Amino acid sequence: MQLKIMPKKKHFSAGRVPLILFLCQMISALDVPLDSKLLGDLVQPPTITQQSPKDYIIDPRENIVIQCEAKGKPPPSFSWTRNGTHFDIDKDPLVTMKPGSGTLVINIMSEGKAETYEGVYQCTARNERGAAISNNIVVRPSRSPLWTKERLEPITLRNGQSLVLPCRPPIGLPPAIIFWMDNSFQRLPQSERVSQGLNGDLYFSNVLPEDTREDYICYARFNHTQTIQQKQPISLKVISVDELNDTIAANLNDTEFYGAKPSKERPPTFLTPEGNESLKEELRGNVLSLECIAEGLPTPIIYWIKEDGTLPVNRTFYQNFKKTLQITQVSEADSGNYQCIAKNTLGAVHHTISVTVKAAPYWISAPQNLVLSPGENGTLICRANGNPKPRIGWLTNGVPVEIAPDDPSRKIDGDTIIFSNVQERSSAVYQCNASNEYGYLLANAFVNVLAEPPRILTSANILYQVIANRPALLDCAFFGSPLPTIEWFKGTKGSALHEDIYVLHDNGTLEIPVAQKDSTGTYTCVARNKLGMAKNEVHLEIKDPTRIIKQPEYAVVQRGSKVSFECKVKHDNTLIPTIMWLKDNGELPNDERFSVDKDHLVVTDVSDDDGGMYTCAANTTLDSVSASAVLRVVAPTPTPAPVYDVPNPPFDLELTNQLDKSVQLTWTPGDDNNSPITKFIIEYEDAMHEAGIWHHQAEVSGTQTTAQLTLSPYVNYSFRVMAENSIGRSVPSEASEQYLTKAAEPDQNPMTVEGLGTEPDNLVITWKPLNGFESNGPGLQYKVSWRQKDGDDEWTSVVVANVSKYIVSGTPTFVPYLIKVQALNDVGFAPEPAAVMGHSGEDLPMVAPGNVRVNVVNSTLAEVHWDPVPLKSVRGHLQGYRIYYWKAQSSSKRNRRHIEKKILTFQGNKTHGMLPGLQPYSHYVLNVRVVNGKGEGPASTDRGFHTPEGVPSAPSSLKIVNPTLDSLTLEWDPPSHPNGVLTEYTLRYQPINSTHELGPLVDLKIPANKTRWTLNHLNFSTRYKFYFYAQTSVGSGSQITEEAITTVDEAGILPPDVGAGKVRAVNPRISNLTAAAAETYANISWEYEGPEHVKFYVEYGVAGSKEEWRKEIVNDSRSFFGLKGLMPGTAYKVRVGAEGDSGFVSSEDVFETGPAMASRQVDIATQGWFIGLMCAVALLILILLIVCFIRRNKGGKYPVKEKEDAHADPEIQPMKEDDGTFGEYSDAEDHKPLKKGSRTPSDRTVKKEDSDDSLVDYGEGVNGQFNEDGSFIGQYSGKKEKEPAEGNESSEAPSPVNAMNSFV
């Protein structure tokens, strides 16, 4: 018996909840809701909440757990009986009871047997208010017995005969599930001809040759123990007529004649059930199973009818190829005569089954718990039915009422107990027992006498949200004893609600059949009885329904094109809808061609499969709506080329949901002109402040036609919309109607507030003023406030007009101020602004930095230090210190040239700085000044310093003049920056050969007073590279490099150009022509002097011949070339020339290619190593032949011929077919060898084809050897030969079925 539950809801959607009425019964049947807070306070008799089944079959391998759970207040205690007597669990160490529970745990896994604890158990739960009892729980261990061993003879039948293969499984608990399989654990195929009966037997209406097999195996599966047992395999052989006649003819004389005749076709007869009539009894509520299996040839077909009625349509099922009729949930109305008919082409046969449906007891009205107040009346009713009619018996607290203590308030009248004027002592638990020969029912029902003031169980301040024009259900779950009365009120001062408009349910629920907007409000539920009063408030909100204002429309599109469905939804602003698209009431295909963008479903590249019904479903937490449209796809038709253009402008602009700071703008798109609209641009005009000027407001996607716009106060808005596609933007739409928003105080203050003085005695406060759009109302002004930051002065404020600057005069020099600028208009002030810091005007610094020191770091870098000036003397923002420095000059130079001063500024409060880039070996002067926003302060005293010597710069120039055969003259200018006193010059030079490799380096020191030097004794016509640099006492300076060439002869040398680094010959020429020759090719190289970018060619021919020169063009201006395809051992002449007008040719050169190489192949037969190798191989072969001959003769002393008369042992294994190795013996003893060429005597051995040898081992542990003729070489072990094995026992491994008795 379960107590009814009054549900609690935190947020209740009344429009979605079915009308579930928690109706309190009359006074005689008050329900106690299962509310945790309520149950924690109320005293309550025990109630059984969970128990094991009546017929409890346990697994003997696991611990026994017998459940018994109960509740009550106070918590009940538990006790048990076993087989009708008290079960003392304390005396059995294997039995324990779970804490706080009546559940028994019997530990049989450690020791003990399940059979010991078979019996009938009953649990009692008891507290001060009464005792509840459980059903009688019959505990039995499951059983899965083995099949009895039996010898099954093979079955041989003639084709067409009928057959029943018996299963007869062992009787287990619970009964086994039967199925037939073969040796490979494959289920045997079944059909109208072959099928399994309800008893597990396998029936053949007629057998066929393909039914022949040796492994018909019946299996029994015991699910409770997860065990499968199997019967011994049954062998069946079906002989056809031809096979039978062949067998008869082989066993008779020629003069005799007999012949088997084929099985005749025959009408059906029943294999089961037997006879023409049978009886069947089934219990109400079970499944009725009727079976008829017939034999005959051809195979009969089974039909079923009910003689005195029709078969129930929804409860009738056929199984086993219509041989089994099943009716589920059978009742007394299903009793009657059922007839099965078996029919084939030769006739029909009938069988009648008389069905009687009995019934174990079942409830018509089970007793219910009673909660009564003192002095009230009530009844317990226990009504049950069954076939035969059940007997009703009453118990109180587990004791038959006849022997229970008397209660003057109780009167028993058959199946009813009447209570009158109950008192608290009348509380008890009553048991009703209804039983007949097929079973029993037991129900506990308590009588609990309570006196309780009203309580409201529904949570306070629940918010109910309901869609308009739908029912609203407001909960008021309550409890009290006596039963309280319920009243509902609306608002704080409203009167009680009556049933002319509202529906008041008995369970306290208030129903508003058609909720309207004015139904919104607070409702109060009041519960009263004679012991007190309780009330609770709930809240109701009515929401606008969700509607589809633009539904998808029927569309016909061409294959390969694009289609778009629109679904525009209007909903309550406080609800968030979810839009879902469906195709044919299922999900959209998972295809990137389908895209959903808010109000639109777009399908691109439409195919035939895309046709169908598309549904737009809009769901909120309270309601849902949907609309559908059909898409039809047709074949494409030739159409004129579309015209692409910008979209037409949107139209029908409409303003809705107009609020103080927002509005909803809706429009209708214009034609997209064959290019989809990608976005809409919304602009606004402020006719009050900036008439005629349109500003950007928002952008939305091209699939939207509605936008929620945020507005500012005190603006006279007009809106227009433009559409944009890939071509461009449309012209603007017509302007919408104007919408003037209400004025409000400014919601922001001016930005960029600053306070900077322009003079030493003022403070200029500036800000960026608000525009008219930001003013939020008329009469825009600013409240400017200021005070010194470090003083205790009050704020000084002034209200100014709509300007952007205010000047405060008479301020002290450079003092920090706090400044605020607040906007205000005729409505009010903007929020309080944050204060910013400013300063009054600056003045020039008054003090120069002191203690200036200079530290010369190196010849180009010096570090300057100074002491900072006092901050008060800066009189402004300290920006840094500035160093002026210059190079001191002699008086004569100072007169001729203005002194150039350099300046370096160091930011912040620095006290030192670095002066880079100084000239070495110089005298400098510097001073330091402090800098603020107004300018520089006075300069410090000048401070001079000297820089040390450094390395010189490179010489200003280097020229090579007057080249001769063996000399070159160098002229140069000294370094422009000697950076000290020059001590000498260093000249380094080295020759460069024709392959651009550098020769040895020569060093030469030249006095510092020289500017010209001649190098003699150089190589003629040689290129030299020169490195030249100056030196001071500090080190070497940067070098300057040049290249020059000595001349071949002095006849054609022009005077060098002034400043030229190299001297070239007057006419271009090619020299040093060389050739490196191989067998069929030669590499030609040369040196060239003359203009750049010259194209060369190579000419060659056979030396001494009169044939014309062969010409090859050289790519680019390279000075080498490869000649290929030359004749070996031939002298060639070669020359190199240049193409073009300035063409010239080198002198000729002669080279000779290498001779042709003779073949290097050698006759291997004449090589000494090869001859020696062959001799060694021949000797080795001869030795092997001699050894083989000796071994063969030795084997002849022990002929095997004498052993060949013995019979072959059938168990000797042959050689393995795959690798030629010996098979293993099946016996450990010796076996005789097989005769040469003999056949193996057993079907289980295989003779290796085309083999003349039979190989058998002799003796134990001796490896036998055989010659080529099969004779044996070895020793006998001296053991007596084994006699041939008798019989032909199979050595096959046992089948998996024989090896398996059972598996789990």
Coordinates of N, CA, C and O in Angstrom, one line a residue, residues 235-316:
S235 N 21.0 -39.9 -34.1 CA 21.4 -40.1 -35.5 C 20.1 -40.5 -36.3 O 19.4 -41.4 -35.9
L236 N 20.0 -39.8 -37.4 CA 18.8 -40.0 -38.3 C 19.4 -40.2 -39.7 O 20.1 -39.4 -40.2
K237 N 18.9 -41.3 -40.4 CA 19.2 -41.5 -41.8 C 18.0 -41.8 -42.5 O 17.2 -42.6 -42.2
V238 N 17.8 -40.9 -43.6 CA 16.6 -41.1 -44.4 C 17.0 -41.7 -45.8 O 17.9 -41.1 -46.4
I239 N 16.4 -42.8 -46.1 CA 16.8 -43.5 -47.3 C 15.8 -43.3 -48.4 O 14.6 -43.4 -48.2
S240 N 16.3 -42.9 -49.6 CA 15.4 -42.7 -50.7 C 15.0 -44.0 -51.3 O 15.6 -45.1 -51.1
V241 N 14.0 -44.0 -52.2 CA 13.6 -45.3 -52.8 C 14.7 -45.9 -53.7 O 14.9 -47.1 -53.7
D242 N 15.4 -45.1 -54.4 CA 16.5 -45.6 -55.3 C 17.6 -46.3 -54.4 O 18.0 -47.4 -54.8
E243 N 18.0 -45.7 -53.3 CA 19.0 -46.3 -52.5 C 18.5 -47.6 -51.9 O 19.2 -48.6 -51.8
L244 N 17.2 -47.7 -51.5 CA 16.6 -48.9 -51.0 C 16.6 -50.0 -52.0 O 16.9 -51.2 -51.7
N245 N 16.2 -49.7 -53.2 CA 16.2 -50.7 -54.3 C 17.6 -51.2 -54.6 O 17.8 -52.4 -54.8
D246 N 18.6 -50.4 -54.6 CA 19.9 -50.8 -54.8 C 20.4 -51.8 -53.7 O 21.1 -52.8 -54.0
T247 N 20.0 -51.5 -52.5 CA 20.4 -52.3 -51.4 C 19.7 -53.7 -51.5 O 20.3 -54.8 -51.3
I248 N 18.5 -53.7 -51.8 CA 17.7 -55.0 -52.0 C 18.3 -55.8 -53.1 O 18.6 -57.0 -53.0
A249 N 18.6 -55.2 -54.2 CA 19.1 -55.9 -55.4 C 20.5 -56.5 -55.1 O 20.8 -57.6 -55.6
A250 N 21.3 -55.9 -54.3 CA 22.6 -56.4 -54.0 C 22.6 -57.6 -53.1 O 23.6 -58.4 -53.1
N251 N 21.5 -57.9 -52.4 CA 21.4 -59.0 -51.5 C 20.5 -60.1 -52.0 O 20.2 -61.1 -51.3
L252 N 20.0 -60.1 -53.2 CA 19.1 -61.1 -53.8 C 19.7 -61.7 -55.0 O 20.6 -61.2 -55.7
N253 N 19.3 -63.0 -55.4 CA 19.7 -63.7 -56.6 C 19.1 -63.0 -57.8 O 18.1 -62.2 -57.7
D254 N 19.7 -63.3 -58.9 CA 19.2 -62.7 -60.1 C 17.8 -63.1 -60.5 O 17.1 -62.4 -61.1
T255 N 17.4 -64.4 -60.0 CA 16.1 -64.9 -60.3 C 15.0 -64.3 -59.5 O 13.8 -64.3 -59.8
E256 N 15.4 -63.7 -58.3 CA 14.4 -63.0 -57.4 C 14.2 -61.6 -57.8 O 15.1 -60.9 -58.3
F257 N 13.0 -61.1 -57.5 CA 12.8 -59.7 -57.9 C 11.9 -59.1 -56.8 O 10.8 -59.6 -56.5
Y258 N 12.5 -58.2 -56.1 CA 11.7 -57.4 -55.1 C 12.0 -55.9 -55.4 O 13.1 -55.5 -55.9
G259 N 11.1 -55.1 -55.0 CA 11.3 -53.6 -55.2 C 10.6 -52.8 -54.2 O 9.5 -53.1 -53.8
A260 N 11.3 -51.8 -53.6 CA 10.7 -50.9 -52.6 C 9.9 -49.8 -53.4 O 10.3 -49.3 -54.4
K261 N 8.7 -49.5 -52.9 CA 7.8 -48.6 -53.5 C 7.9 -47.2 -52.8 O 8.1 -47.2 -51.5
P262 N 7.8 -46.1 -53.5 CA 7.9 -44.8 -52.8 C 6.7 -44.6 -51.8 O 5.6 -45.2 -52.0
S263 N 7.0 -43.8 -50.8 CA 5.9 -43.5 -49.8 C 4.8 -42.8 -50.5 O 5.0 -41.9 -51.3
K264 N 3.6 -43.3 -50.2 CA 2.4 -42.7 -50.8 C 2.0 -41.4 -50.1 O 2.3 -41.2 -48.9
E265 N 1.4 -40.5 -50.9 CA 0.9 -39.3 -50.3 C -0.3 -39.7 -49.4 O -1.0 -40.7 -49.7
R266 N -0.5 -39.0 -48.3 CA -1.5 -39.4 -47.3 C -2.1 -38.1 -46.7 O -1.4 -37.1 -46.6
P267 N -3.3 -38.2 -46.2 CA -4.0 -37.1 -45.6 C -3.4 -36.8 -44.2 O -2.7 -37.7 -43.6
P268 N -3.7 -35.7 -43.6 CA -3.1 -35.4 -42.3 C -3.6 -36.2 -41.2 O -4.8 -36.6 -41.2
T269 N -2.8 -36.4 -40.2 CA -3.2 -36.9 -38.9 C -2.4 -36.2 -37.8 O -1.3 -35.7 -38.1
F270 N -2.9 -36.0 -36.6 CA -2.3 -35.2 -35.6 C -1.2 -36.1 -34.9 O -1.5 -37.2 -34.4
L271 N 0.0 -35.5 -34.7 CA 1.0 -36.1 -33.9 C 0.8 -35.7 -32.4 O 1.0 -36.4 -31.5
T272 N 0.3 -34.5 -32.2 CA -0.1 -34.0 -30.9 C -1.1 -32.9 -31.1 O -0.9 -32.1 -32.1
P273 N -2.1 -32.8 -30.3 CA -2.5 -33.7 -29.3 C -3.2 -35.0 -29.9 O -3.6 -35.0 -31.1
E274 N -3.4 -36.0 -29.1 CA -3.9 -37.2 -29.6 C -5.5 -37.2 -29.5 O -6.0 -36.5 -28.7
G275 N -6.1 -38.0 -30.4 CA -7.6 -38.0 -30.4 C -8.2 -36.8 -31.1 O -7.6 -36.0 -31.7
N276 N -9.5 -36.8 -30.9 CA -10.3 -35.7 -31.5 C -10.6 -34.5 -30.6 O -11.0 -33.5 -31.0
E277 N -10.5 -34.8 -29.2 CA -10.8 -33.8 -28.2 C -9.8 -33.8 -27.1 O -9.1 -34.8 -26.9
S278 N -9.6 -32.6 -26.5 CA -8.7 -32.5 -25.3 C -9.2 -31.3 -24.5 O -10.0 -30.5 -24.9
L279 N -8.7 -31.3 -23.2 CA -9.0 -30.2 -22.3 C -7.8 -29.4 -22.0 O -6.7 -29.8 -22.0
K280 N -8.1 -28.1 -21.7 CA -7.0 -27.1 -21.4 C -7.5 -26.2 -20.3 O -8.6 -25.6 -20.4
E281 N -6.8 -26.0 -19.2 CA -7.2 -25.1 -18.1 C -6.1 -24.1 -18.0 O -4.9 -24.4 -18.0
E282 N -6.4 -22.8 -17.9 CA -5.5 -21.7 -17.7 C -6.0 -20.7 -16.7 O -7.2 -20.5 -16.5
L283 N -5.0 -20.0 -16.0 CA -5.4 -19.0 -15.1 C -5.6 -17.6 -15.7 O -4.9 -17.3 -16.6
R284 N -6.5 -16.8 -15.2 CA -6.8 -15.5 -15.6 C -5.5 -14.7 -15.6 O -4.7 -14.7 -14.6
G285 N -5.2 -13.9 -16.7 CA -4.1 -13.0 -16.8 C -2.9 -13.7 -17.4 O -1.9 -13.0 -17.7
N286 N -2.8 -15.0 -17.5 CA -1.7 -15.7 -18.1 C -1.8 -15.7 -19.6 O -2.8 -15.2 -20.2
V287 N -0.9 -16.3 -20.3 CA -0.9 -16.5 -21.7 C -1.4 -17.9 -22.0 O -0.9 -18.9 -21.5
L288 N -2.5 -18.0 -22.7 CA -3.1 -19.3 -23.1 C -2.4 -19.8 -24.4 O -2.4 -19.1 -25.4
S289 N -1.8 -20.9 -24.3 CA -1.0 -21.5 -25.5 C -1.7 -22.8 -25.9 O -1.7 -23.8 -25.0
L290 N -2.2 -22.9 -27.1 CA -2.8 -24.1 -27.6 C -2.0 -24.6 -28.8 O -1.5 -23.8 -29.6
E291 N -1.7 -25.9 -28.9 CA -0.8 -26.4 -29.9 C -1.4 -27.6 -30.7 O -2.1 -28.5 -30.1
C292 N -1.2 -27.6 -32.0 CA -1.6 -28.7 -32.8 C -0.5 -29.0 -33.9 O -0.2 -28.0 -34.6
I293 N 0.1 -30.2 -33.9 CA 1.1 -30.5 -34.9 C 0.7 -31.8 -35.6 O 0.3 -32.8 -35.0
A294 N 0.7 -31.7 -36.9 CA 0.1 -32.8 -37.7 C 1.2 -33.3 -38.7 O 2.2 -32.6 -39.0
E295 N 1.0 -34.6 -39.1 CA 1.9 -35.2 -40.1 C 1.1 -35.5 -41.3 O -0.1 -35.6 -41.2
G296 N 1.7 -35.7 -42.4 CA 1.1 -36.0 -43.7 C 2.0 -35.6 -44.8 O 3.1 -35.1 -44.7
L297 N 1.6 -36.1 -46.0 CA 2.3 -35.8 -47.2 C 1.4 -35.5 -48.3 O 0.5 -36.3 -48.7
P298 N 1.4 -34.3 -48.9 CA 2.3 -33.2 -48.6 C 2.1 -32.6 -47.2 O 1.1 -32.9 -46.5
T299 N 3.0 -31.7 -46.8 CA 3.0 -31.2 -45.4 C 1.7 -30.4 -45.2 O 1.3 -29.5 -46.0
P300 N 1.0 -30.7 -44.1 CA -0.3 -30.0 -43.8 C -0.1 -28.6 -43.4 O 0.9 -28.2 -42.8
I301 N -1.2 -27.8 -43.5 CA -1.2 -26.4 -43.1 C -2.2 -26.4 -41.9 O -3.3 -27.0 -42.0
I302 N -1.9 -25.6 -40.8 CA -2.8 -25.5 -39.6 C -3.6 -24.3 -39.7 O -3.1 -23.2 -40.0
Y303 N -4.9 -24.4 -39.3 CA -5.8 -23.3 -39.2 C -6.5 -23.4 -37.8 O -6.6 -24.5 -37.2
W304 N -6.9 -22.2 -37.2 CA -7.5 -22.1 -35.9 C -8.8 -21.3 -36.0 O -8.9 -20.3 -36.7
I305 N -9.8 -21.8 -35.2 CA -11.1 -21.1 -35.1 C -11.6 -21.3 -33.7 O -11.2 -22.3 -33.0
K306 N -12.5 -20.4 -33.2 CA -13.2 -20.6 -32.0 C -14.6 -20.9 -32.3 O -15.3 -20.1 -33.0
E307 N -15.1 -22.0 -31.8 CA -16.4 -22.5 -32.2 C -17.6 -21.6 -31.9 O -18.5 -21.4 -32.7
D308 N -17.6 -21.0 -30.7 CA -18.7 -20.2 -30.3 C -18.4 -18.7 -30.2 O -18.9 -17.9 -29.5
G309 N -17.4 -18.2 -31.1 CA -17.1 -16.8 -31.1 C -15.9 -16.6 -32.0 O -15.5 -17.5 -32.7
T310 N -15.4 -15.4 -31.9 CA -14.2 -15.0 -32.7 C -13.0 -14.8 -31.8 O -13.1 -14.6 -30.6
L311 N -11.9 -15.0 -32.4 CA -10.6 -14.8 -31.7 C -10.4 -13.4 -31.4 O -10.6 -12.5 -32.2
P312 N -10.0 -13.0 -30.1 CA -9.7 -11.6 -29.8 C -8.6 -11.0 -30.7 O -7.5 -11.6 -30.9
V313 N -8.9 -9.9 -31.3 CA -8.1 -9.3 -32.4 C -6.7 -8.9 -31.8 O -5.7 -9.3 -32.3
N314 N -6.7 -8.1 -30.8 CA -5.4 -7.5 -30.3 C -4.6 -8.4 -29.4 O -3.5 -8.0 -29.0
R315 N -5.2 -9.5 -29.0 CA -4.5 -10.4 -28.0 C -4.1 -11.8 -28.6 O -3.7 -12.6 -27.9
T316 N -4.4 -12.0 -29.9 CA -4.2 -13.3 -30.5 C -2.9 -13.3 -31.3 O -2.7 -12.3 -32.2

